[in-house]
PDB file of C-alpha atoms in Angstrom:
ATOM      1  CA  UNK A   1      -9.702  -2.900  34.721  1.00  0.00           C
ATOM      2  CA  UNK A   2     -11.111  -4.813  31.678  1.00  0.00           C
ATOM      3  CA  UNK A   3     -10.184  -8.453  31.286  1.00  0.00           C
ATOM      4  CA  UNK A   4     -11.446 -10.006  28.019  1.00  0.00           C
ATOM      5  CA  UNK A   5     -10.295 -13.460  26.572  1.00  0.00           C
ATOM      6  CA  UNK A   6     -11.039 -14.387  23.023  1.00  0.00           C
ATOM      7  CA  UNK A   7     -10.944 -12.128  20.023  1.00  0.00           C
ATOM      8  CA  UNK A   8     -14.889 -12.724  19.722  1.00  0.00           C
ATOM      9  CA  UNK A   9     -15.308 -10.264  22.682  1.00  0.00           C
ATOM     10  CA  UNK A  10     -13.705  -7.578  21.055  1.00  0.00           C
ATOM     11  CA  UNK A  11     -14.301  -8.139  16.999  1.00  0.00           C
ATOM     12  CA  UNK A  12     -16.748 -10.649  15.900  1.00  0.00           C
ATOM     13  CA  UNK A  13     -15.531 -10.275  12.592  1.00  0.00           C
ATOM     14  CA  UNK A  14     -12.297 -12.094  13.698  1.00  0.00           C
ATOM     15  CA  UNK A  15     -13.605 -14.652  15.847  1.00  0.00           C
ATOM     16  CA  UNK A  16     -11.157 -17.494  16.129  1.00  0.00           C
ATOM     17  CA  UNK A  17      -8.239 -15.889  14.105  1.00  0.00           C
ATOM     18  CA  UNK A  18      -6.824 -13.334  16.843  1.00  0.00           C
ATOM     19  CA  UNK A  19      -6.605 -14.342  20.713  1.00  0.00           C
ATOM     20  CA  UNK A  20      -6.731 -11.209  22.753  1.00  0.00           C
ATOM     21  CA  UNK A  21      -6.416 -10.720  26.511  1.00  0.00           C
ATOM     22  CA  UNK A  22      -6.223  -7.001  27.710  1.00  0.00           C
ATOM     23  CA  UNK A  23      -5.539  -5.219  30.871  1.00  0.00           C
ATOM     24  CA  UNK A  24      -6.989  -1.624  30.571  1.00  0.00           C
ATOM     25  CA  UNK A  25      -6.449   1.180  33.036  1.00  0.00           C
ATOM     26  CA  UNK A  26      -5.443   4.959  32.879  1.00  0.00           C
ATOM     27  CA  UNK A  27      -2.650   5.624  33.030  1.00  0.00           C
ATOM     28  CA  UNK A  28      -1.104   3.699  31.060  1.00  0.00           C
ATOM     29  CA  UNK A  29      -3.594   1.491  28.771  1.00  0.00           C
ATOM     30  CA  UNK A  30      -2.334  -1.706  27.409  1.00  0.00           C
ATOM     31  CA  UNK A  31      -3.473  -4.698  25.130  1.00  0.00           C
ATOM     32  CA  UNK A  32      -1.839  -8.283  24.032  1.00  0.00           C
ATOM     33  CA  UNK A  33      -2.735  -9.947  21.000  1.00  0.00           C
ATOM     34  CA  UNK A  34      -1.744 -13.401  19.447  1.00  0.00           C
ATOM     35  CA  UNK A  35      -1.785 -13.592  15.714  1.00  0.00           C
ATOM     36  CA  UNK A  36      -1.173 -16.474  13.170  1.00  0.00           C
ATOM     37  CA  UNK A  37       0.921 -16.522  10.285  1.00  0.00           C
ATOM     38  CA  UNK A  38      -0.200 -17.870   6.835  1.00  0.00           C
ATOM     39  CA  UNK A  39       1.304 -20.022   3.974  1.00  0.00           C
ATOM     40  CA  UNK A  40       0.174 -18.557   0.498  1.00  0.00           C
ATOM     41  CA  UNK A  41      -0.611 -21.335  -1.901  1.00  0.00           C
ATOM     42  CA  UNK A  42      -0.856 -18.728  -4.891  1.00  0.00           C
ATOM     43  CA  UNK A  43       1.938 -16.441  -4.146  1.00  0.00           C
ATOM     44  CA  UNK A  44       2.485 -12.760  -4.569  1.00  0.00           C
ATOM     45  CA  UNK A  45       5.819 -11.520  -5.835  1.00  0.00           C
ATOM     46  CA  UNK A  46       6.404  -8.057  -6.715  1.00  0.00           C
ATOM     47  CA  UNK A  47       5.078  -4.605  -6.102  1.00  0.00           C
ATOM     48  CA  UNK A  48       3.493  -1.754  -8.229  1.00  0.00           C
ATOM     49  CA  UNK A  49       3.820   0.370  -5.418  1.00  0.00           C
ATOM     50  CA  UNK A  50       6.234  -0.238  -2.819  1.00  0.00           C
ATOM     51  CA  UNK A  51       5.331   2.532  -0.570  1.00  0.00           C
ATOM     52  CA  UNK A  52       1.837   1.259  -0.368  1.00  0.00           C
ATOM     53  CA  UNK A  53       2.607  -2.376  -0.578  1.00  0.00           C
ATOM     54  CA  UNK A  54       0.402  -2.565  -3.510  1.00  0.00           C
ATOM     55  CA  UNK A  55       1.151  -5.871  -5.399  1.00  0.00           C
ATOM     56  CA  UNK A  56       1.240  -6.723  -9.376  1.00  0.00           C
ATOM     57  CA  UNK A  57      -0.802  -9.837  -8.560  1.00  0.00           C
ATOM     58  CA  UNK A  58      -3.542 -11.032  -6.173  1.00  0.00           C
ATOM     59  CA  UNK A  59      -2.796 -14.123  -3.854  1.00  0.00           C
ATOM     60  CA  UNK A  60      -4.567 -16.458  -1.574  1.00  0.00           C
ATOM     61  CA  UNK A  61      -3.314 -18.458   1.514  1.00  0.00           C
ATOM     62  CA  UNK A  62      -3.950 -20.714   4.217  1.00  0.00           C
ATOM     63  CA  UNK A  63      -3.828 -19.301   7.793  1.00  0.00           C
ATOM     64  CA  UNK A  64      -1.939 -21.452  10.335  1.00  0.00           C
ATOM     65  CA  UNK A  65      -3.262 -22.587  13.648  1.00  0.00           C
ATOM     66  CA  UNK A  66      -1.790 -20.286  15.806  1.00  0.00           C
ATOM     67  CA  UNK A  67      -1.435 -22.871  18.572  1.00  0.00           C
ATOM     68  CA  UNK A  68       1.336 -23.827  16.550  1.00  0.00           C
ATOM     69  CA  UNK A  69       3.010 -20.666  15.028  1.00  0.00           C
ATOM     70  CA  UNK A  70       2.067 -17.139  16.459  1.00  0.00           C
ATOM     71  CA  UNK A  71       3.306 -13.800  17.200  1.00  0.00           C
ATOM     72  CA  UNK A  72       2.284 -12.420  20.822  1.00  0.00           C
ATOM     73  CA  UNK A  73       2.417  -8.700  20.665  1.00  0.00           C
ATOM     74  CA  UNK A  74       1.799  -6.455  23.708  1.00  0.00           C
ATOM     75  CA  UNK A  75       1.196  -2.644  23.033  1.00  0.00           C
ATOM     76  CA  UNK A  76       1.125  -0.070  25.730  1.00  0.00           C
ATOM     77  CA  UNK A  77       0.305   3.806  25.445  1.00  0.00           C
ATOM     78  CA  UNK A  78       1.202   6.310  28.068  1.00  0.00           C
ATOM     79  CA  UNK A  79       1.543  10.176  28.362  1.00  0.00           C
ATOM     80  CA  UNK A  80       4.872   9.267  30.276  1.00  0.00           C
ATOM     81  CA  UNK A  81       6.820   7.599  27.298  1.00  0.00           C
ATOM     82  CA  UNK A  82       9.314   9.823  25.978  1.00  0.00           C
ATOM     83  CA  UNK A  83       8.842   8.123  22.348  1.00  0.00           C
ATOM     84  CA  UNK A  84       7.699   5.303  20.508  1.00  0.00           C
ATOM     85  CA  UNK A  85       9.628   1.821  20.879  1.00  0.00           C
ATOM     86  CA  UNK A  86       9.335  -1.521  19.841  1.00  0.00           C
ATOM     87  CA  UNK A  87      11.288  -4.818  21.078  1.00  0.00           C
ATOM     88  CA  UNK A  88      11.403  -7.935  19.009  1.00  0.00           C
ATOM     89  CA  UNK A  89      12.214 -11.109  20.271  1.00  0.00           C
ATOM     90  CA  UNK A  90      13.976  -9.230  23.317  1.00  0.00           C
ATOM     91  CA  UNK A  91      15.841  -6.842  21.281  1.00  0.00           C
ATOM     92  CA  UNK A  92      14.861  -3.019  20.800  1.00  0.00           C
ATOM     93  CA  UNK A  93      14.429  -2.005  17.105  1.00  0.00           C
ATOM     94  CA  UNK A  94      14.788   1.469  15.957  1.00  0.00           C
ATOM     95  CA  UNK A  95      11.262   2.315  14.979  1.00  0.00           C
ATOM     96  CA  UNK A  96      12.174   5.896  14.107  1.00  0.00           C
ATOM     97  CA  UNK A  97      13.767   4.662  10.770  1.00  0.00           C
ATOM     98  CA  UNK A  98      11.353   2.107  10.045  1.00  0.00           C
ATOM     99  CA  UNK A  99       9.012   3.235   7.501  1.00  0.00           C
ATOM    100  CA  UNK A 100       6.814   0.192   7.572  1.00  0.00           C
ATOM    101  CA  UNK A 101       6.096   0.491  11.333  1.00  0.00           C
ATOM    102  CA  UNK A 102       5.711   4.295  11.256  1.00  0.00           C
ATOM    103  CA  UNK A 103       3.104   3.543   8.369  1.00  0.00           C
ATOM    104  CA  UNK A 104       0.881   1.402  10.568  1.00  0.00           C
ATOM    105  CA  UNK A 105       1.234   3.818  13.596  1.00  0.00           C
ATOM    106  CA  UNK A 106       0.321   6.765  11.483  1.00  0.00           C
ATOM    107  CA  UNK A 107      -2.528   5.229   9.823  1.00  0.00           C
ATOM    108  CA  UNK A 108      -4.007   3.581  13.228  1.00  0.00           C
ATOM    109  CA  UNK A 109      -3.750   6.975  15.034  1.00  0.00           C
ATOM    110  CA  UNK A 110      -5.301   8.770  12.075  1.00  0.00           C
ATOM    111  CA  UNK A 111      -8.485   6.606  13.070  1.00  0.00           C
ATOM    112  CA  UNK A 112      -8.284   6.733  16.812  1.00  0.00           C
ATOM    113  CA  UNK A 113     -11.449   7.405  18.662  1.00  0.00           C
ATOM    114  CA  UNK A 114     -12.631   7.576  22.334  1.00  0.00           C
ATOM    115  CA  UNK A 115     -11.778   4.623  24.511  1.00  0.00           C
ATOM    116  CA  UNK A 116     -14.416   3.536  26.953  1.00  0.00           C
ATOM    117  CA  UNK A 117     -14.216   0.999  29.651  1.00  0.00           C
ATOM    118  CA  UNK A 118     -16.285  -1.970  28.391  1.00  0.00           C
ATOM    119  CA  UNK A 119     -17.694  -2.983  31.707  1.00  0.00           C
ATOM    120  CA  UNK A 120     -18.508   0.549  33.459  1.00  0.00           C
ATOM    121  CA  UNK A 121     -18.711   2.581  30.286  1.00  0.00           C
ATOM    122  CA  UNK A 122     -16.680   5.094  31.797  1.00  0.00           C
ATOM    123  CA  UNK A 123     -14.302   7.120  29.234  1.00  0.00           C
ATOM    124  CA  UNK A 124     -10.578   6.024  29.535  1.00  0.00           C
ATOM    125  CA  UNK A 125      -8.942   7.931  27.093  1.00  0.00           C
ATOM    126  CA  UNK A 126     -10.668  10.895  24.646  1.00  0.00           C
ATOM    127  CA  UNK A 127      -9.907  10.940  21.032  1.00  0.00           C
ATOM    128  CA  UNK A 128      -8.057  14.211  21.502  1.00  0.00           C
ATOM    129  CA  UNK A 129      -5.760  12.724  23.934  1.00  0.00           C
ATOM    130  CA  UNK A 130      -4.282  10.350  21.991  1.00  0.00           C
ATOM    131  CA  UNK A 131      -1.571  12.497  20.227  1.00  0.00           C
ATOM    132  CA  UNK A 132      -0.246  13.239  23.663  1.00  0.00           C
ATOM    133  CA  UNK A 133       0.509   9.404  24.107  1.00  0.00           C
ATOM    134  CA  UNK A 134       3.507   7.477  22.771  1.00  0.00           C
ATOM    135  CA  UNK A 135       3.378   3.663  22.460  1.00  0.00           C
ATOM    136  CA  UNK A 136       5.913   0.732  23.365  1.00  0.00           C
ATOM    137  CA  UNK A 137       5.315  -2.497  21.768  1.00  0.00           C
ATOM    138  CA  UNK A 138       6.959  -5.916  22.568  1.00  0.00           C
ATOM    139  CA  UNK A 139       6.660  -8.620  20.160  1.00  0.00           C
ATOM    140  CA  UNK A 140       7.697 -12.334  20.066  1.00  0.00           C
ATOM    141  CA  UNK A 141       7.630 -14.929  17.562  1.00  0.00           C
ATOM    142  CA  UNK A 142       7.531 -18.719  18.579  1.00  0.00           C
ATOM    143  CA  UNK A 143       9.276 -19.386  15.401  1.00  0.00           C
ATOM    144  CA  UNK A 144      12.203 -18.145  13.141  1.00  0.00           C
ATOM    145  CA  UNK A 145      11.950 -14.803  11.974  1.00  0.00           C
ATOM    146  CA  UNK A 146      12.972 -14.005   8.365  1.00  0.00           C
ATOM    147  CA  UNK A 147      13.321 -17.453   7.434  1.00  0.00           C
ATOM    148  CA  UNK A 148      10.246 -18.133   5.065  1.00  0.00           C
ATOM    149  CA  UNK A 149       7.513 -18.453   7.620  1.00  0.00           C
ATOM    150  CA  UNK A 150       5.950 -15.417   7.196  1.00  0.00           C
ATOM    151  CA  UNK A 151       6.950 -13.672  10.550  1.00  0.00           C
ATOM    152  CA  UNK A 152       6.261 -10.467   9.316  1.00  0.00           C
ATOM    153  CA  UNK A 153       2.527 -11.395   8.194  1.00  0.00           C
ATOM    154  CA  UNK A 154       1.868 -12.500  11.769  1.00  0.00           C
ATOM    155  CA  UNK A 155       3.751  -9.436  13.602  1.00  0.00           C
ATOM    156  CA  UNK A 156       2.110  -6.772  11.513  1.00  0.00           C
ATOM    157  CA  UNK A 157      -1.337  -8.321  11.654  1.00  0.00           C
ATOM    158  CA  UNK A 158      -0.900  -8.475  15.570  1.00  0.00           C
ATOM    159  CA  UNK A 159       0.570  -4.994  15.748  1.00  0.00           C
ATOM    160  CA  UNK A 160      -2.365  -3.371  13.491  1.00  0.00           C
ATOM    161  CA  UNK A 161      -5.049  -5.521  15.549  1.00  0.00           C
ATOM    162  CA  UNK A 162      -3.796  -4.485  18.866  1.00  0.00           C
ATOM    163  CA  UNK A 163      -3.264  -0.772  18.285  1.00  0.00           C
ATOM    164  CA  UNK A 164      -6.643  -0.727  16.352  1.00  0.00           C
ATOM    165  CA  UNK A 165      -8.427  -2.123  19.699  1.00  0.00           C
ATOM    166  CA  UNK A 166      -6.027  -0.051  21.837  1.00  0.00           C
ATOM    167  CA  UNK A 167      -6.895   3.370  20.101  1.00  0.00           C
ATOM    168  CA  UNK A 168     -10.452   2.359  19.629  1.00  0.00           C
ATOM    169  CA  UNK A 169     -10.481   2.495  15.888  1.00  0.00           C
ATOM    170  CA  UNK A 170     -14.006   2.039  14.521  1.00  0.00           C
ATOM    171  CA  UNK A 171     -15.128  -1.454  13.407  1.00  0.00           C
ATOM    172  CA  UNK A 172     -15.873  -0.158  10.123  1.00  0.00           C
ATOM    173  CA  UNK A 173     -12.174   0.678   9.019  1.00  0.00           C
ATOM    174  CA  UNK A 174     -10.883  -2.009   6.994  1.00  0.00           C
ATOM    175  CA  UNK A 175      -7.675  -3.120   9.184  1.00  0.00           C
ATOM    176  CA  UNK A 176      -6.222  -5.256   6.334  1.00  0.00           C
ATOM    177  CA  UNK A 177      -5.451  -1.986   4.387  1.00  0.00           C
ATOM    178  CA  UNK A 178      -3.438  -0.793   7.305  1.00  0.00           C
ATOM    179  CA  UNK A 179      -1.740  -4.361   8.062  1.00  0.00           C
ATOM    180  CA  UNK A 180      -0.878  -4.328   4.333  1.00  0.00           C
ATOM    181  CA  UNK A 181       1.366  -1.471   4.632  1.00  0.00           C
ATOM    182  CA  UNK A 182       3.532  -2.918   7.212  1.00  0.00           C
ATOM    183  CA  UNK A 183       3.680  -6.058   5.326  1.00  0.00           C
ATOM    184  CA  UNK A 184       1.952  -7.136   2.261  1.00  0.00           C
ATOM    185  CA  UNK A 185       0.784 -10.635   3.504  1.00  0.00           C
ATOM    186  CA  UNK A 186      -0.422  -9.268   6.884  1.00  0.00           C
ATOM    187  CA  UNK A 187      -3.634  -8.466   5.491  1.00  0.00           C
ATOM    188  CA  UNK A 188      -4.175 -12.165   5.001  1.00  0.00           C
ATOM    189  CA  UNK A 189      -3.380 -13.024   8.638  1.00  0.00           C
ATOM    190  CA  UNK A 190      -6.251 -10.820   9.920  1.00  0.00           C
ATOM    191  CA  UNK A 191      -8.640 -13.652   9.112  1.00  0.00           C
ATOM    192  CA  UNK A 192      -8.785 -17.566   9.565  1.00  0.00           C
ATOM    193  CA  UNK A 193      -9.297 -20.393   6.958  1.00  0.00           C
ATOM    194  CA  UNK A 194      -8.423 -19.585   3.338  1.00  0.00           C
ATOM    195  CA  UNK A 195      -7.831 -15.872   2.586  1.00  0.00           C
ATOM    196  CA  UNK A 196      -7.622 -14.059  -0.449  1.00  0.00           C
ATOM    197  CA  UNK A 197      -5.406 -10.803  -1.005  1.00  0.00           C
ATOM    198  CA  UNK A 198      -7.323  -8.809  -3.930  1.00  0.00           C
ATOM    199  CA  UNK A 199      -4.510  -6.773  -5.420  1.00  0.00           C
ATOM    200  CA  UNK A 200      -6.993  -3.988  -6.314  1.00  0.00           C
ATOM    201  CA  UNK A 201      -6.358  -1.138  -8.997  1.00  0.00           C
ATOM    202  CA  UNK A 202      -6.761   2.255  -7.390  1.00  0.00           C
ATOM    203  CA  UNK A 203      -3.558   4.294  -6.815  1.00  0.00           C
ATOM    204  CA  UNK A 204      -4.199   5.096  -3.057  1.00  0.00           C
ATOM    205  CA  UNK A 205      -4.727   1.281  -2.483  1.00  0.00           C
ATOM    206  CA  UNK A 206      -8.050   1.415  -0.831  1.00  0.00           C
ATOM    207  CA  UNK A 207      -9.176  -1.646  -2.718  1.00  0.00           C
ATOM    208  CA  UNK A 208      -6.101  -3.722  -2.214  1.00  0.00           C
ATOM    209  CA  UNK A 209      -7.336  -5.594   0.813  1.00  0.00           C
ATOM    210  CA  UNK A 210      -7.640  -8.913   2.131  1.00  0.00           C
ATOM    211  CA  UNK A 211     -11.099 -10.939   1.783  1.00  0.00           C
ATOM    212  CA  UNK A 212     -11.981 -14.473   3.601  1.00  0.00           C
ATOM    213  CA  UNK A 213     -12.749 -16.924   0.927  1.00  0.00           C
ATOM    214  CA  UNK A 214     -13.803 -19.678   3.714  1.00  0.00           C
ATOM    215  CA  UNK A 215     -13.360 -19.980   7.188  1.00  0.00           C
ATOM    216  CA  UNK A 216     -11.249 -22.910   8.985  1.00  0.00           C
ATOM    217  CA  UNK A 217     -14.265 -24.760   9.758  1.00  0.00           C
ATOM    218  CA  UNK A 218     -14.710 -25.216   6.077  1.00  0.00           C
ATOM    219  CA  UNK A 219     -12.371 -27.910   5.775  1.00  0.00           C
ATOM    220  CA  UNK A 220     -10.927 -28.983   9.283  1.00  0.00           C
ATOM    221  CA  UNK A 221      -9.636 -32.238   7.790  1.00  0.00           C
ATOM    222  CA  UNK A 222      -7.099 -30.105   5.686  1.00  0.00           C
ATOM    223  CA  UNK A 223      -3.593 -30.487   7.643  1.00  0.00           C
ATOM    224  CA  UNK A 224      -0.446 -28.533   7.008  1.00  0.00           C
ATOM    225  CA  UNK A 225       3.055 -29.868   7.931  1.00  0.00           C
ATOM    226  CA  UNK A 226       5.781 -27.140   8.276  1.00  0.00           C
ATOM    227  CA  UNK A 227       9.217 -28.430   7.550  1.00  0.00           C
ATOM    228  CA  UNK A 228      11.921 -25.805   8.456  1.00  0.00           C
ATOM    229  CA  UNK A 229      14.744 -26.991   6.439  1.00  0.00           C
ATOM    230  CA  UNK A 230      16.926 -23.971   7.451  1.00  0.00           C
ATOM    231  CA  UNK A 231      16.171 -21.713  10.338  1.00  0.00           C
ATOM    232  CA  UNK A 232      18.813 -18.840   8.867  1.00  0.00           C
ATOM    233  CA  UNK A 233      17.806 -15.609   7.703  1.00  0.00           C
ATOM    234  CA  UNK A 234      17.152 -15.320   3.936  1.00  0.00           C
ATOM    235  CA  UNK A 235      20.483 -14.203   2.174  1.00  0.00           C
ATOM    236  CA  UNK A 236      17.992 -11.986   0.096  1.00  0.00           C
ATOM    237  CA  UNK A 237      15.152 -10.441   1.741  1.00  0.00           C
ATOM    238  CA  UNK A 238      11.410 -10.474   0.147  1.00  0.00           C
ATOM    239  CA  UNK A 239      11.356  -6.810  -0.213  1.00  0.00           C
ATOM    240  CA  UNK A 240      14.848  -6.700  -2.111  1.00  0.00           C
ATOM    241  CA  UNK A 241      13.889  -9.876  -4.022  1.00  0.00           C
ATOM    242  CA  UNK A 242      10.796  -8.687  -5.243  1.00  0.00           C
ATOM    243  CA  UNK A 243      12.186  -5.194  -6.399  1.00  0.00           C
ATOM    244  CA  UNK A 244      15.023  -7.069  -8.402  1.00  0.00           C
ATOM    245  CA  UNK A 245      12.632  -9.414  -9.938  1.00  0.00           C
ATOM    246  CA  UNK A 246      10.246  -6.609 -10.969  1.00  0.00           C
ATOM    247  CA  UNK A 247      13.117  -4.788 -12.699  1.00  0.00           C
ATOM    248  CA  UNK A 248      14.726  -7.798 -14.372  1.00  0.00           C
ATOM    249  CA  UNK A 249      12.344 -11.090 -14.831  1.00  0.00           C
ATOM    250  CA  UNK A 250      10.129 -11.146 -17.977  1.00  0.00           C
ATOM    251  CA  UNK A 251       8.843 -14.264 -16.661  1.00  0.00           C
ATOM    252  CA  UNK A 252       7.441 -12.652 -13.538  1.00  0.00           C
ATOM    253  CA  UNK A 253       5.529 -10.051 -15.744  1.00  0.00           C
ATOM    254  CA  UNK A 254       4.062 -12.844 -17.532  1.00  0.00           C
ATOM    255  CA  UNK A 255       3.155 -14.670 -14.714  1.00  0.00           C
ATOM    256  CA  UNK A 256       1.207 -12.025 -12.996  1.00  0.00           C
ATOM    257  CA  UNK A 257      -0.733 -10.926 -16.163  1.00  0.00           C
ATOM    258  CA  UNK A 258      -1.205 -14.273 -17.595  1.00  0.00           C
ATOM    259  CA  UNK A 259      -1.058 -17.156 -15.199  1.00  0.00           C
ATOM    260  CA  UNK A 260      -2.202 -16.070 -11.812  1.00  0.00           C
ATOM    261  CA  UNK A 261      -5.624 -14.469 -12.456  1.00  0.00           C
ATOM    262  CA  UNK A 262      -7.116 -17.870 -13.730  1.00  0.00           C
ATOM    263  CA  UNK A 263      -4.938 -19.898 -11.548  1.00  0.00           C
ATOM    264  CA  UNK A 264      -6.512 -18.065  -8.374  1.00  0.00           C
ATOM    265  CA  UNK A 265     -10.075 -18.666  -9.742  1.00  0.00           C
ATOM    266  CA  UNK A 266      -9.343 -22.448 -10.020  1.00  0.00           C
ATOM    267  CA  UNK A 267      -7.765 -22.613  -6.469  1.00  0.00           C
ATOM    268  CA  UNK A 268     -10.700 -20.823  -4.739  1.00  0.00           C
ATOM    269  CA  UNK A 269     -12.956 -23.159  -6.525  1.00  0.00           C
ATOM    270  CA  UNK A 270     -11.000 -26.315  -5.631  1.00  0.00           C
ATOM    271  CA  UNK A 271     -10.836 -25.098  -1.913  1.00  0.00           C
ATOM    272  CA  UNK A 272     -14.434 -24.592  -1.462  1.00  0.00           C
ATOM    273  CA  UNK A 273     -15.143 -27.978  -3.138  1.00  0.00           C
ATOM    274  CA  UNK A 274     -12.806 -29.325  -0.845  1.00  0.00           C
ATOM    275  CA  UNK A 275     -10.800 -31.009  -3.786  1.00  0.00           C
ATOM    276  CA  UNK A 276      -7.372 -31.904  -2.360  1.00  0.00           C
ATOM    277  CA  UNK A 277      -6.037 -33.226  -5.685  1.00  0.00           C
ATOM    278  CA  UNK A 278      -6.686 -30.030  -7.453  1.00  0.00           C
ATOM    279  CA  UNK A 279      -5.533 -27.606  -4.385  1.00  0.00           C
ATOM    280  CA  UNK A 280      -2.216 -29.372  -4.048  1.00  0.00           C
ATOM    281  CA  UNK A 281      -1.471 -29.693  -7.654  1.00  0.00           C
ATOM    282  CA  UNK A 282      -2.255 -25.850  -8.194  1.00  0.00           C
ATOM    283  CA  UNK A 283      -0.142 -24.928  -5.001  1.00  0.00           C
ATOM    284  CA  UNK A 284       2.845 -27.252  -6.259  1.00  0.00           C
ATOM    285  CA  UNK A 285       2.517 -25.645  -9.700  1.00  0.00           C
ATOM    286  CA  UNK A 286       2.493 -22.132  -8.261  1.00  0.00           C
ATOM    287  CA  UNK A 287       5.375 -22.776  -6.011  1.00  0.00           C
ATOM    288  CA  UNK A 288       7.614 -24.195  -9.092  1.00  0.00           C
ATOM    289  CA  UNK A 289       6.874 -21.202 -10.984  1.00  0.00           C
ATOM    290  CA  UNK A 290       7.596 -18.639  -8.312  1.00  0.00           C
ATOM    291  CA  UNK A 291      10.796 -20.221  -7.876  1.00  0.00           C
ATOM    292  CA  UNK A 292      11.509 -20.106 -11.610  1.00  0.00           C
ATOM    293  CA  UNK A 293      10.798 -16.277 -11.536  1.00  0.00           C
ATOM    294  CA  UNK A 294      13.691 -16.222  -8.926  1.00  0.00           C
ATOM    295  CA  UNK A 295      15.982 -18.109 -10.921  1.00  0.00           C
ATOM    296  CA  UNK A 296      14.800 -15.619 -14.222  1.00  0.00           C
ATOM    297  CA  UNK A 297      15.838 -12.790 -11.999  1.00  0.00           C
ATOM    298  CA  UNK A 298      19.095 -11.372 -12.844  1.00  0.00           C
ATOM    299  CA  UNK A 299      21.170 -12.053 -11.008  1.00  0.00           C
ATOM    300  CA  UNK A 300      19.299 -14.976  -9.684  1.00  0.00           C
ATOM    301  CA  UNK A 301      17.589 -15.441  -6.187  1.00  0.00           C
ATOM    302  CA  UNK A 302      17.928 -18.908  -4.764  1.00  0.00           C
ATOM    303  CA  UNK A 303      15.682 -19.858  -1.876  1.00  0.00           C
ATOM    304  CA  UNK A 304      15.406 -23.466  -2.254  1.00  0.00           C
ATOM    305  CA  UNK A 305      18.191 -25.669  -0.773  1.00  0.00           C
ATOM    306  CA  UNK A 306      19.039 -29.309  -1.458  1.00  0.00           C
ATOM    307  CA  UNK A 307      16.835 -30.572   1.584  1.00  0.00           C
ATOM    308  CA  UNK A 308      14.072 -28.510  -0.148  1.00  0.00           C
ATOM    309  CA  UNK A 309      14.410 -30.286  -3.227  1.00  0.00           C
ATOM    310  CA  UNK A 310      14.764 -33.589  -1.568  1.00  0.00           C
ATOM    311  CA  UNK A 311      11.239 -32.889  -0.176  1.00  0.00           C
ATOM    312  CA  UNK A 312       9.912 -32.068  -3.647  1.00  0.00           C
ATOM    313  CA  UNK A 313      11.086 -35.320  -5.001  1.00  0.00           C
ATOM    314  CA  UNK A 314       9.804 -37.202  -2.299  1.00  0.00           C
ATOM    315  CA  UNK A 315       6.381 -35.494  -2.481  1.00  0.00           C
ATOM    316  CA  UNK A 316       5.974 -36.485  -6.214  1.00  0.00           C
ATOM    317  CA  UNK A 317       7.438 -40.078  -5.507  1.00  0.00           C
ATOM    318  CA  UNK A 318       4.957 -40.428  -2.507  1.00  0.00           C
ATOM    319  CA  UNK A 319       1.955 -39.464  -4.753  1.00  0.00           C
ATOM    320  CA  UNK A 320       3.111 -41.779  -7.750  1.00  0.00           C
ATOM    321  CA  UNK A 321       3.407 -44.579  -5.197  1.00  0.00           C
ATOM    322  CA  UNK A 322      -0.146 -44.066  -3.734  1.00  0.00           C
ATOM    323  CA  UNK A 323      -1.544 -43.787  -7.287  1.00  0.00           C
ATOM    324  CA  UNK A 324      -3.069 -40.188  -6.203  1.00  0.00           C
ATOM    325  CA  UNK A 325      -2.353 -36.944  -4.775  1.00  0.00           C
ATOM    326  CA  UNK A 326      -2.088 -37.209  -0.916  1.00  0.00           C
ATOM    327  CA  UNK A 327       0.629 -34.767  -0.414  1.00  0.00           C
ATOM    328  CA  UNK A 328       1.287 -31.040  -1.729  1.00  0.00           C
ATOM    329  CA  UNK A 329       4.412 -28.829  -1.115  1.00  0.00           C
ATOM    330  CA  UNK A 330       4.789 -25.083  -1.387  1.00  0.00           C
ATOM    331  CA  UNK A 331       7.918 -23.060  -0.597  1.00  0.00           C
TER     332      UNK A 331
END
């Protein structure tokens, strides 16, 4: 049995981002991962390839402290399991018909290696034995699901990382390109701090991956306040909304091609310089433009509510009263 605590014991590149404790034995083998969510300050909206989750624009986000918002996922593999199964927040989901879950399973299994006991060095599972084993997944969010808090980002980041460790995927494999196929924004939850998702240009999506701009330690004073204005499921899912916007919004096409590239450069520079006023202003402008594209979509999509709009008004009034930018928002 191997007991490890802290992601740095399994993957130094993810130190401080994913918390991992594992119980490995044979049979079965299992591992538990906790993953953070993230909030995009320059958003992606729209895909050029829905199957591979390839976006029409790059984006950048702040990874939230998982002590506050996180997904905890346990994966277990055994020859005794009849099929792959998944439980989300205590309810079993049909994974056989879930193309996004199946994509992550398929990609991770393709890179599976020999699993060794980290303490004794004994071989636990041969690479050739993995096809004989099915997986059970138990995942729990400590925040509302599908309510705009990027629950899928945390969930698919945890699923990808946990499966990769369990299946002994080589550390040279870019996990963000796998997590992206489950949920686009999940690729940004595989690292802490300030993380960009570069859209890439290749048809196979191999260059559409996450890149850490700066670790959380770069700007520890930055605080993110989460205001849950509604814990109800969105009336239009992000996936459906993106498809409709791509098909009907001319503003979205203009935003992706003409606005976002320069805005991303400005945002990264402002974050590295710890220029809060610039970061906040860019985030607010981008949030407003994103929701403008939703209104430009036909039929229009409404994600803001009266409470959201009241918060927007308050932030601008507060900054005006202070004579400087002390708050920002993004929805």
